[in-house]
Amino acid sequence: MHVDAWDPAYGLSFEATETAGPQAQSTAQIQPDAELPADSWRPIDPPPGLAAPGTVLIVDGVQRIDARVWITDDEGTTHPGVAASYAAGVVCCELDRGAARIATARIERGLFTSAGHVPPVVAGSIRYPFRRVSRGEPKDLALGVQRHMRALEVGVSGEERTDDDLLIVDGPLQERAHLPRALGYIKTHRVEYLPPELTAVVTALRGGQRTPVFVLGTSWNRFAWYLRLPGPAGAPWSGIVRAECSADLTPAAAVALAHLSAVTLPRFASQAYKDPRAPQNLVPIAGLERKLRAMLGDARLLHRALSRAAA
């Protein structure tokens, strides 16, 4: 095994080009009339008197490439790979008490490669178990790390639940759609799912308002809606996030969760002087990310230990 001398934060010492841009046209199936007919779409305010739940659980994960490696098998074939660390955790926000705590935090590591079975790599006191991926392309290695981090997030999402809490998952809901009172929280928009006349409703939202609920179908179906978080005026999509919940719910139950999101998410909106991703990067998410990244350890020391282990 050989460890690439480049700092993994800068990518590979060679880069594959990508042709797909972030503004690719969506092929998703949209049913806009889950709450209102398409010709009646308008910004929606939360119902008067609706209160946020007493307990909100927020789940997030982080990942880091500690080193890029090259593994030569017994036949002389060299396979690329990555040594990665990833962690997931849960922040429990008790709104009634005005307090928040990290309820769960877990860390795992792995050596991701398309090579055949490879013994675990021990770098000092840190162990990187073998994680096989189907191909050694950079995007396949990245997806392999992402899948394992997502599995770790799924594992912690069902913990610390109470009967009347709200679970917010940073990212798509997907494997956690079966969990009760669960929302996916998407803060990055790579494509426009709605037609132009409905997108105009999204960009017309004021802080705390949301769009009507619609059905979004890609490789899986879910109820979804857009919400603008409070913050200074800016670009048309400034402060816009998308929330989603399970398609197994009734439309009325999805609308109830949408109302609940509109009185809950704005409470956690970040400020620009604290977070360059404000307001979308919620304050508890930022705090959890800092904690999880600290748990990953010092990247320079791990890179050095991996280089020594390879030697």
mmCIF file of C-alpha atoms in Angstrom:
data_model
loop_
_atom_site.group_PDB
_atom_site.id
_atom_site.type_symbol
_atom_site.label_atom_id
_atom_site.label_comp_id
_atom_site.label_asym_id
_atom_site.label_seq_id
_atom_site.Cartn_x
_atom_site.Cartn_y
_atom_site.Cartn_z
ATOM 1 C CA MET A 1 0.000 0.000 0.000
ATOM 2 C CA HIS A 2 1.189 3.455 -0.919
ATOM 3 C CA VAL A 3 -0.221 6.673 0.546
ATOM 4 C CA ASP A 4 -0.616 9.596 -1.859
ATOM 5 C CA ALA A 5 1.603 12.451 -0.645
ATOM 6 C CA TRP A 6 -1.043 15.086 -1.425
ATOM 7 C CA ASP A 7 -3.148 16.400 1.431
ATOM 8 C CA PRO A 8 -6.560 14.739 0.793
ATOM 9 C CA ALA A 9 -8.264 18.075 1.427
ATOM 10 C CA TYR A 10 -6.945 19.121 -2.000
ATOM 11 C CA GLY A 11 -8.270 16.034 -3.798
ATOM 12 C CA LEU A 12 -6.177 13.708 -5.945
ATOM 13 C CA SER A 13 -2.876 14.649 -7.531
ATOM 14 C CA PHE A 14 -4.880 14.246 -10.759
ATOM 15 C CA GLU A 15 -8.548 15.069 -11.218
ATOM 16 C CA ALA A 16 -11.232 13.561 -13.441
ATOM 17 C CA THR A 17 -13.404 16.134 -15.181
ATOM 18 C CA GLU A 18 -17.128 16.272 -14.581
ATOM 19 C CA THR A 19 -19.582 17.272 -17.283
ATOM 20 C CA ALA A 20 -22.766 17.549 -15.221
ATOM 21 C CA GLY A 21 -23.352 20.946 -13.709
ATOM 22 C CA PRO A 22 -25.279 21.779 -10.536
ATOM 23 C CA GLN A 23 -28.159 23.311 -12.492
ATOM 24 C CA ALA A 24 -29.120 20.124 -14.348
ATOM 25 C CA GLN A 25 -32.790 19.872 -15.213
ATOM 26 C CA SER A 26 -34.767 17.639 -12.864
ATOM 27 C CA THR A 27 -36.675 14.644 -14.224
ATOM 28 C CA ALA A 28 -38.650 14.224 -10.990
ATOM 29 C CA GLN A 29 -42.386 13.620 -11.076
ATOM 30 C CA ILE A 30 -44.350 16.376 -9.333
ATOM 31 C CA GLN A 31 -47.916 16.275 -8.011
ATOM 32 C CA PRO A 32 -48.505 19.845 -6.810
ATOM 33 C CA ASP A 33 -52.056 19.449 -5.487
ATOM 34 C CA ALA A 34 -51.401 17.539 -2.251
ATOM 35 C CA GLU A 35 -52.520 20.596 -0.250
ATOM 36 C CA LEU A 36 -53.772 23.167 -2.782
ATOM 37 C CA PRO A 37 -54.527 23.018 -6.512
ATOM 38 C CA ALA A 38 -51.652 24.295 -8.631
ATOM 39 C CA ASP A 39 -53.608 27.359 -9.743
ATOM 40 C CA SER A 40 -54.214 28.303 -6.084
ATOM 41 C CA TRP A 41 -50.624 28.102 -4.889
ATOM 42 C CA ARG A 42 -49.578 30.942 -2.576
ATOM 43 C CA PRO A 43 -47.220 31.532 0.366
ATOM 44 C CA ILE A 44 -48.636 29.973 3.551
ATOM 45 C CA ASP A 45 -48.186 31.314 7.082
ATOM 46 C CA PRO A 46 -48.243 29.009 10.130
ATOM 47 C CA PRO A 47 -51.633 28.711 11.867
ATOM 48 C CA PRO A 48 -52.039 31.274 14.667
ATOM 49 C CA GLY A 49 -51.193 29.856 18.080
ATOM 50 C CA LEU A 50 -49.330 26.785 16.790
ATOM 51 C CA ALA A 51 -46.354 26.065 19.072
ATOM 52 C CA ALA A 52 -43.150 24.205 18.321
ATOM 53 C CA PRO A 53 -42.759 20.798 19.999
ATOM 54 C CA GLY A 54 -41.094 20.714 23.399
ATOM 55 C CA THR A 55 -38.306 18.410 22.171
ATOM 56 C CA VAL A 56 -36.594 18.547 18.777
ATOM 57 C CA LEU A 57 -33.970 15.976 17.792
ATOM 58 C CA ILE A 58 -31.547 16.905 14.991
ATOM 59 C CA VAL A 59 -29.386 14.299 13.254
ATOM 60 C CA ASP A 60 -26.285 14.984 11.174
ATOM 61 C CA GLY A 61 -23.065 13.325 10.097
ATOM 62 C CA VAL A 62 -19.607 14.356 8.918
ATOM 63 C CA GLN A 63 -16.933 12.579 6.911
ATOM 64 C CA ARG A 64 -13.294 13.131 6.055
ATOM 65 C CA ILE A 65 -10.769 11.492 3.768
ATOM 66 C CA ASP A 66 -7.703 10.909 5.947
ATOM 67 C CA ALA A 67 -5.536 9.634 3.081
ATOM 68 C CA ARG A 68 -5.757 8.442 -0.500
ATOM 69 C CA VAL A 69 -4.021 5.106 -0.963
ATOM 70 C CA TRP A 70 -2.896 2.733 -3.695
ATOM 71 C CA ILE A 71 -3.045 -1.018 -3.008
ATOM 72 C CA THR A 72 -1.183 -3.551 -5.165
ATOM 73 C CA ASP A 73 -2.581 -7.096 -5.024
ATOM 74 C CA ASP A 74 -0.772 -10.423 -5.495
ATOM 75 C CA GLU A 75 -1.326 -10.287 -9.280
ATOM 76 C CA GLY A 76 0.422 -6.922 -9.498
ATOM 77 C CA THR A 77 -2.771 -4.909 -10.118
ATOM 78 C CA THR A 78 -2.905 -1.566 -8.354
ATOM 79 C CA HIS A 79 -6.223 -0.380 -6.920
ATOM 80 C CA PRO A 80 -6.980 3.142 -5.653
ATOM 81 C CA GLY A 81 -8.629 3.587 -2.267
ATOM 82 C CA VAL A 82 -9.268 5.988 0.577
ATOM 83 C CA ALA A 83 -8.822 5.783 4.322
ATOM 84 C CA ALA A 84 -11.803 7.657 5.732
ATOM 85 C CA SER A 85 -13.271 8.666 9.072
ATOM 86 C CA TYR A 86 -16.957 9.449 9.544
ATOM 87 C CA ALA A 87 -19.240 10.193 12.476
ATOM 88 C CA ALA A 88 -22.916 10.794 13.204
ATOM 89 C CA GLY A 89 -24.771 12.218 16.158
ATOM 90 C CA VAL A 90 -27.997 13.587 17.593
ATOM 91 C CA VAL A 91 -28.610 16.970 19.227
ATOM 92 C CA CYS A 92 -31.514 17.034 21.662
ATOM 93 C CA CYS A 93 -33.049 20.526 21.842
ATOM 94 C CA GLU A 94 -35.409 20.982 24.771
ATOM 95 C CA LEU A 95 -37.258 24.116 23.737
ATOM 96 C CA ASP A 96 -39.300 24.302 26.920
ATOM 97 C CA ARG A 97 -36.086 24.611 28.935
ATOM 98 C CA GLY A 98 -34.108 26.551 26.332
ATOM 99 C CA ALA A 99 -31.350 23.950 26.482
ATOM 100 C CA ALA A 100 -29.558 21.692 23.998
ATOM 101 C CA ARG A 101 -27.222 18.750 24.465
ATOM 102 C CA ILE A 102 -25.500 16.172 22.287
ATOM 103 C CA ALA A 103 -27.426 13.010 23.066
ATOM 104 C CA THR A 104 -25.532 10.568 20.837
ATOM 105 C CA ALA A 105 -22.226 10.699 18.947
ATOM 106 C CA ARG A 106 -20.545 7.780 17.178
ATOM 107 C CA ILE A 107 -17.448 7.498 15.017
ATOM 108 C CA GLU A 108 -16.308 4.826 12.543
ATOM 109 C CA ARG A 109 -13.438 4.491 10.081
ATOM 110 C CA GLY A 110 -12.713 2.388 7.042
ATOM 111 C CA LEU A 111 -10.332 1.576 4.211
ATOM 112 C CA PHE A 112 -12.446 1.826 1.046
ATOM 113 C CA THR A 113 -11.094 0.109 -2.076
ATOM 114 C CA SER A 114 -12.093 -2.124 -4.975
ATOM 115 C CA ALA A 115 -9.223 -4.517 -4.222
ATOM 116 C CA GLY A 116 -9.960 -7.991 -2.935
ATOM 117 C CA HIS A 117 -9.908 -8.683 0.776
ATOM 118 C CA VAL A 118 -7.429 -6.413 2.545
ATOM 119 C CA PRO A 119 -6.507 -6.809 6.231
ATOM 120 C CA PRO A 120 -7.450 -3.876 8.474
ATOM 121 C CA VAL A 121 -4.867 -1.114 8.491
ATOM 122 C CA VAL A 122 -3.688 -0.146 11.965
ATOM 123 C CA ALA A 123 -2.299 3.377 12.083
ATOM 124 C CA GLY A 124 -0.971 3.922 15.570
ATOM 125 C CA SER A 125 -3.949 3.322 17.863
ATOM 126 C CA ILE A 126 -6.502 3.815 15.043
ATOM 127 C CA ARG A 127 -7.919 0.888 13.057
ATOM 128 C CA TYR A 128 -9.302 1.160 9.517
ATOM 129 C CA PRO A 129 -11.368 -1.957 8.679
ATOM 130 C CA PHE A 130 -11.623 -3.049 5.035
ATOM 131 C CA ARG A 131 -14.711 -1.725 3.195
ATOM 132 C CA ARG A 132 -15.045 -3.023 -0.336
ATOM 133 C CA VAL A 133 -16.533 -0.891 -3.116
ATOM 134 C CA SER A 134 -17.461 -2.186 -6.556
ATOM 135 C CA ARG A 135 -15.172 0.139 -8.527
ATOM 136 C CA GLY A 136 -12.203 2.325 -7.698
ATOM 137 C CA GLU A 137 -13.306 5.498 -9.479
ATOM 138 C CA PRO A 138 -13.136 8.610 -7.247
ATOM 139 C CA LYS A 139 -16.921 9.024 -7.297
ATOM 140 C CA ASP A 140 -17.421 5.347 -6.339
ATOM 141 C CA LEU A 141 -15.037 5.660 -3.409
ATOM 142 C CA ALA A 142 -16.829 8.832 -2.296
ATOM 143 C CA LEU A 143 -20.209 7.097 -2.567
ATOM 144 C CA GLY A 144 -18.894 4.190 -0.516
ATOM 145 C CA VAL A 145 -17.909 6.525 2.315
ATOM 146 C CA GLN A 146 -21.229 8.355 1.965
ATOM 147 C CA ARG A 147 -23.245 5.117 2.218
ATOM 148 C CA HIS A 148 -21.485 4.039 5.393
ATOM 149 C CA MET A 149 -21.888 7.472 6.960
ATOM 150 C CA ARG A 150 -25.592 7.426 6.002
ATOM 151 C CA ALA A 151 -25.945 3.976 7.617
ATOM 152 C CA LEU A 152 -24.390 5.367 10.790
ATOM 153 C CA GLU A 153 -26.843 8.294 10.695
ATOM 154 C CA VAL A 154 -29.729 5.857 10.270
ATOM 155 C CA GLY A 155 -28.465 3.895 13.261
ATOM 156 C CA VAL A 156 -28.515 6.898 15.598
ATOM 157 C CA SER A 157 -31.771 8.401 14.259
ATOM 158 C CA GLY A 158 -34.025 6.059 16.222
ATOM 159 C CA GLU A 159 -32.378 6.773 19.559
ATOM 160 C CA GLU A 160 -33.457 9.271 22.227
ATOM 161 C CA ARG A 161 -37.023 9.429 20.878
ATOM 162 C CA THR A 162 -39.993 10.516 23.006
ATOM 163 C CA ASP A 163 -43.708 10.374 22.286
ATOM 164 C CA ASP A 164 -44.156 13.992 21.202
ATOM 165 C CA ASP A 165 -40.789 15.017 19.747
ATOM 166 C CA LEU A 166 -39.874 16.090 16.214
ATOM 167 C CA LEU A 167 -36.945 14.453 14.404
ATOM 168 C CA ILE A 168 -35.067 16.581 11.839
ATOM 169 C CA VAL A 169 -32.558 14.807 9.605
ATOM 170 C CA ASP A 170 -29.947 16.944 7.862
ATOM 171 C CA GLY A 171 -30.352 15.689 4.302
ATOM 172 C CA PRO A 172 -32.881 13.478 2.515
ATOM 173 C CA LEU A 173 -35.116 11.321 4.705
ATOM 174 C CA GLN A 174 -34.897 8.147 2.568
ATOM 175 C CA GLU A 175 -34.069 5.165 4.829
ATOM 176 C CA ARG A 176 -35.609 6.943 7.819
ATOM 177 C CA ALA A 177 -39.000 7.575 6.227
ATOM 178 C CA HIS A 178 -40.515 4.906 8.508
ATOM 179 C CA LEU A 179 -39.671 6.871 11.656
ATOM 180 C CA PRO A 180 -42.584 8.802 13.218
ATOM 181 C CA ARG A 181 -42.635 12.616 13.178
ATOM 182 C CA ALA A 182 -39.503 12.757 11.007
ATOM 183 C CA LEU A 183 -38.495 15.459 8.535
ATOM 184 C CA GLY A 184 -35.725 15.550 5.960
ATOM 185 C CA TYR A 185 -33.993 18.945 5.825
ATOM 186 C CA ILE A 186 -32.315 19.940 2.544
ATOM 187 C CA LYS A 187 -30.421 23.231 2.432
ATOM 188 C CA THR A 188 -28.670 22.889 -0.950
ATOM 189 C CA HIS A 189 -30.654 23.167 -4.197
ATOM 190 C CA ARG A 190 -28.996 21.599 -7.243
ATOM 191 C CA VAL A 191 -32.078 21.453 -9.470
ATOM 192 C CA GLU A 192 -35.451 23.157 -9.720
ATOM 193 C CA TYR A 193 -38.186 20.591 -9.226
ATOM 194 C CA LEU A 194 -41.186 22.871 -9.790
ATOM 195 C CA PRO A 195 -42.402 24.478 -13.027
ATOM 196 C CA PRO A 196 -41.732 28.227 -13.400
ATOM 197 C CA GLU A 197 -45.192 29.356 -12.266
ATOM 198 C CA LEU A 198 -44.830 27.427 -8.990
ATOM 199 C CA THR A 199 -41.161 28.342 -8.543
ATOM 200 C CA ALA A 200 -42.359 31.953 -8.477
ATOM 201 C CA VAL A 201 -44.249 31.127 -5.279
ATOM 202 C CA VAL A 202 -41.018 29.770 -3.742
ATOM 203 C CA THR A 203 -39.044 32.934 -4.443
ATOM 204 C CA ALA A 204 -41.926 35.123 -3.204
ATOM 205 C CA LEU A 205 -41.855 33.584 0.289
ATOM 206 C CA ARG A 206 -41.138 35.808 3.269
ATOM 207 C CA GLY A 207 -39.323 34.613 6.382
ATOM 208 C CA GLY A 208 -41.320 31.892 8.147
ATOM 209 C CA GLN A 209 -43.606 31.237 5.161
ATOM 210 C CA ARG A 210 -43.754 28.007 3.193
ATOM 211 C CA THR A 211 -45.146 26.712 -0.069
ATOM 212 C CA PRO A 212 -48.060 24.269 -0.230
ATOM 213 C CA VAL A 213 -47.153 20.597 0.189
ATOM 214 C CA PHE A 214 -46.514 18.643 -3.013
ATOM 215 C CA VAL A 215 -45.535 15.071 -3.890
ATOM 216 C CA LEU A 216 -41.959 14.726 -5.139
ATOM 217 C CA GLY A 217 -41.048 11.535 -6.971
ATOM 218 C CA THR A 218 -37.506 10.560 -7.960
ATOM 219 C CA SER A 219 -36.147 7.111 -7.107
ATOM 220 C CA TRP A 220 -38.561 7.300 -4.159
ATOM 221 C CA ASN A 221 -41.675 9.321 -3.323
ATOM 222 C CA ARG A 222 -42.179 11.790 -0.482
ATOM 223 C CA PHE A 223 -44.210 14.820 0.472
ATOM 224 C CA ALA A 224 -42.155 18.025 0.216
ATOM 225 C CA TRP A 225 -42.426 21.787 0.621
ATOM 226 C CA TYR A 226 -40.160 24.843 0.540
ATOM 227 C CA LEU A 227 -39.695 27.206 3.481
ATOM 228 C CA ARG A 228 -37.831 30.506 3.806
ATOM 229 C CA LEU A 229 -35.878 31.001 7.009
ATOM 230 C CA PRO A 230 -35.663 34.486 8.548
ATOM 231 C CA GLY A 231 -32.691 36.558 7.510
ATOM 232 C CA PRO A 232 -31.594 39.603 5.543
ATOM 233 C CA ALA A 233 -32.989 40.101 2.049
ATOM 234 C CA GLY A 234 -30.808 38.694 -0.696
ATOM 235 C CA ALA A 235 -30.973 36.578 -3.814
ATOM 236 C CA PRO A 236 -34.341 35.016 -4.746
ATOM 237 C CA TRP A 237 -33.354 31.667 -3.182
ATOM 238 C CA SER A 238 -31.632 33.175 -0.156
ATOM 239 C CA GLY A 239 -32.696 31.369 3.031
ATOM 240 C CA ILE A 240 -34.820 28.817 1.150
ATOM 241 C CA VAL A 241 -34.760 25.218 2.401
ATOM 242 C CA ARG A 242 -36.749 22.159 1.396
ATOM 243 C CA ALA A 243 -38.386 19.859 3.921
ATOM 244 C CA GLU A 244 -39.808 16.410 3.225
ATOM 245 C CA CYS A 245 -41.698 13.660 5.019
ATOM 246 C CA SER A 246 -42.829 10.132 4.284
ATOM 247 C CA ALA A 247 -45.228 9.481 1.395
ATOM 248 C CA ASP A 248 -46.889 6.851 3.608
ATOM 249 C CA LEU A 249 -48.541 9.648 5.603
ATOM 250 C CA THR A 250 -51.937 11.016 4.701
ATOM 251 C CA PRO A 251 -51.915 14.429 2.982
ATOM 252 C CA ALA A 252 -53.472 15.930 6.135
ATOM 253 C CA ALA A 253 -50.669 14.513 8.295
ATOM 254 C CA ALA A 254 -48.044 15.852 5.868
ATOM 255 C CA VAL A 255 -49.642 19.307 5.991
ATOM 256 C CA ALA A 256 -49.608 19.177 9.800
ATOM 257 C CA LEU A 257 -45.858 18.432 9.734
ATOM 258 C CA ALA A 258 -45.343 21.263 7.248
ATOM 259 C CA HIS A 259 -47.093 23.674 9.628
ATOM 260 C CA LEU A 260 -44.945 22.354 12.480
ATOM 261 C CA SER A 261 -41.763 22.854 10.470
ATOM 262 C CA ALA A 262 -42.708 26.494 9.825
ATOM 263 C CA VAL A 263 -42.840 27.282 13.561
ATOM 264 C CA THR A 264 -39.796 25.140 14.460
ATOM 265 C CA LEU A 265 -37.054 25.534 11.843
ATOM 266 C CA PRO A 266 -36.903 29.371 11.959
ATOM 267 C CA ARG A 267 -36.017 29.155 15.674
ATOM 268 C CA PHE A 268 -32.742 27.447 14.747
ATOM 269 C CA ALA A 269 -31.731 29.698 11.827
ATOM 270 C CA SER A 270 -28.095 30.790 12.048
ATOM 271 C CA GLN A 271 -26.652 34.280 11.694
ATOM 272 C CA ALA A 272 -24.145 35.369 9.050
ATOM 273 C CA TYR A 273 -21.593 36.607 11.596
ATOM 274 C CA LYS A 274 -21.530 33.144 13.171
ATOM 275 C CA ASP A 275 -21.822 30.874 10.131
ATOM 276 C CA PRO A 276 -20.984 31.529 6.459
ATOM 277 C CA ARG A 277 -23.806 29.132 5.517
ATOM 278 C CA ALA A 278 -26.421 31.191 7.383
ATOM 279 C CA PRO A 279 -29.317 31.001 7.765
ATOM 280 C CA GLN A 280 -29.713 27.482 6.306
ATOM 281 C CA ASN A 281 -27.041 25.796 8.416
ATOM 282 C CA LEU A 282 -29.073 25.534 11.610
ATOM 283 C CA VAL A 283 -27.325 26.437 14.869
ATOM 284 C CA PRO A 284 -27.634 22.917 16.398
ATOM 285 C CA ILE A 285 -26.298 21.382 13.176
ATOM 286 C CA ALA A 286 -23.257 23.672 13.228
ATOM 287 C CA GLY A 287 -22.563 22.781 16.862
ATOM 288 C CA LEU A 288 -22.947 19.067 16.202
ATOM 289 C CA GLU A 289 -20.644 19.256 13.174
ATOM 290 C CA ARG A 290 -17.933 20.918 15.276
ATOM 291 C CA LYS A 291 -18.205 18.191 17.909
ATOM 292 C CA LEU A 292 -18.157 15.355 15.373
ATOM 293 C CA ARG A 293 -15.205 16.808 13.447
ATOM 294 C CA ALA A 294 -13.249 17.083 16.686
ATOM 295 C CA MET A 295 -13.986 13.400 17.325
ATOM 296 C CA LEU A 296 -12.409 12.467 13.974
ATOM 297 C CA GLY A 297 -8.990 13.436 15.351
ATOM 298 C CA ASP A 298 -6.122 15.410 13.874
ATOM 299 C CA ALA A 299 -5.982 14.842 10.113
ATOM 300 C CA ARG A 300 -2.226 15.484 9.876
ATOM 301 C CA LEU A 301 -1.406 12.970 12.594
ATOM 302 C CA LEU A 302 -3.649 10.338 11.009
ATOM 303 C CA HIS A 303 -2.098 10.914 7.568
ATOM 304 C CA ARG A 304 1.365 10.510 9.098
ATOM 305 C CA ALA A 305 0.326 7.346 10.953
ATOM 306 C CA LEU A 306 -1.175 5.867 7.774
ATOM 307 C CA SER A 307 2.037 6.614 5.858
ATOM 308 C CA ARG A 308 4.068 4.839 8.534
ATOM 309 C CA ALA A 309 1.687 1.878 8.530
ATOM 310 C CA ALA A 310 2.006 1.580 4.744
ATOM 311 C CA ALA A 311 5.789 1.709 4.965
#
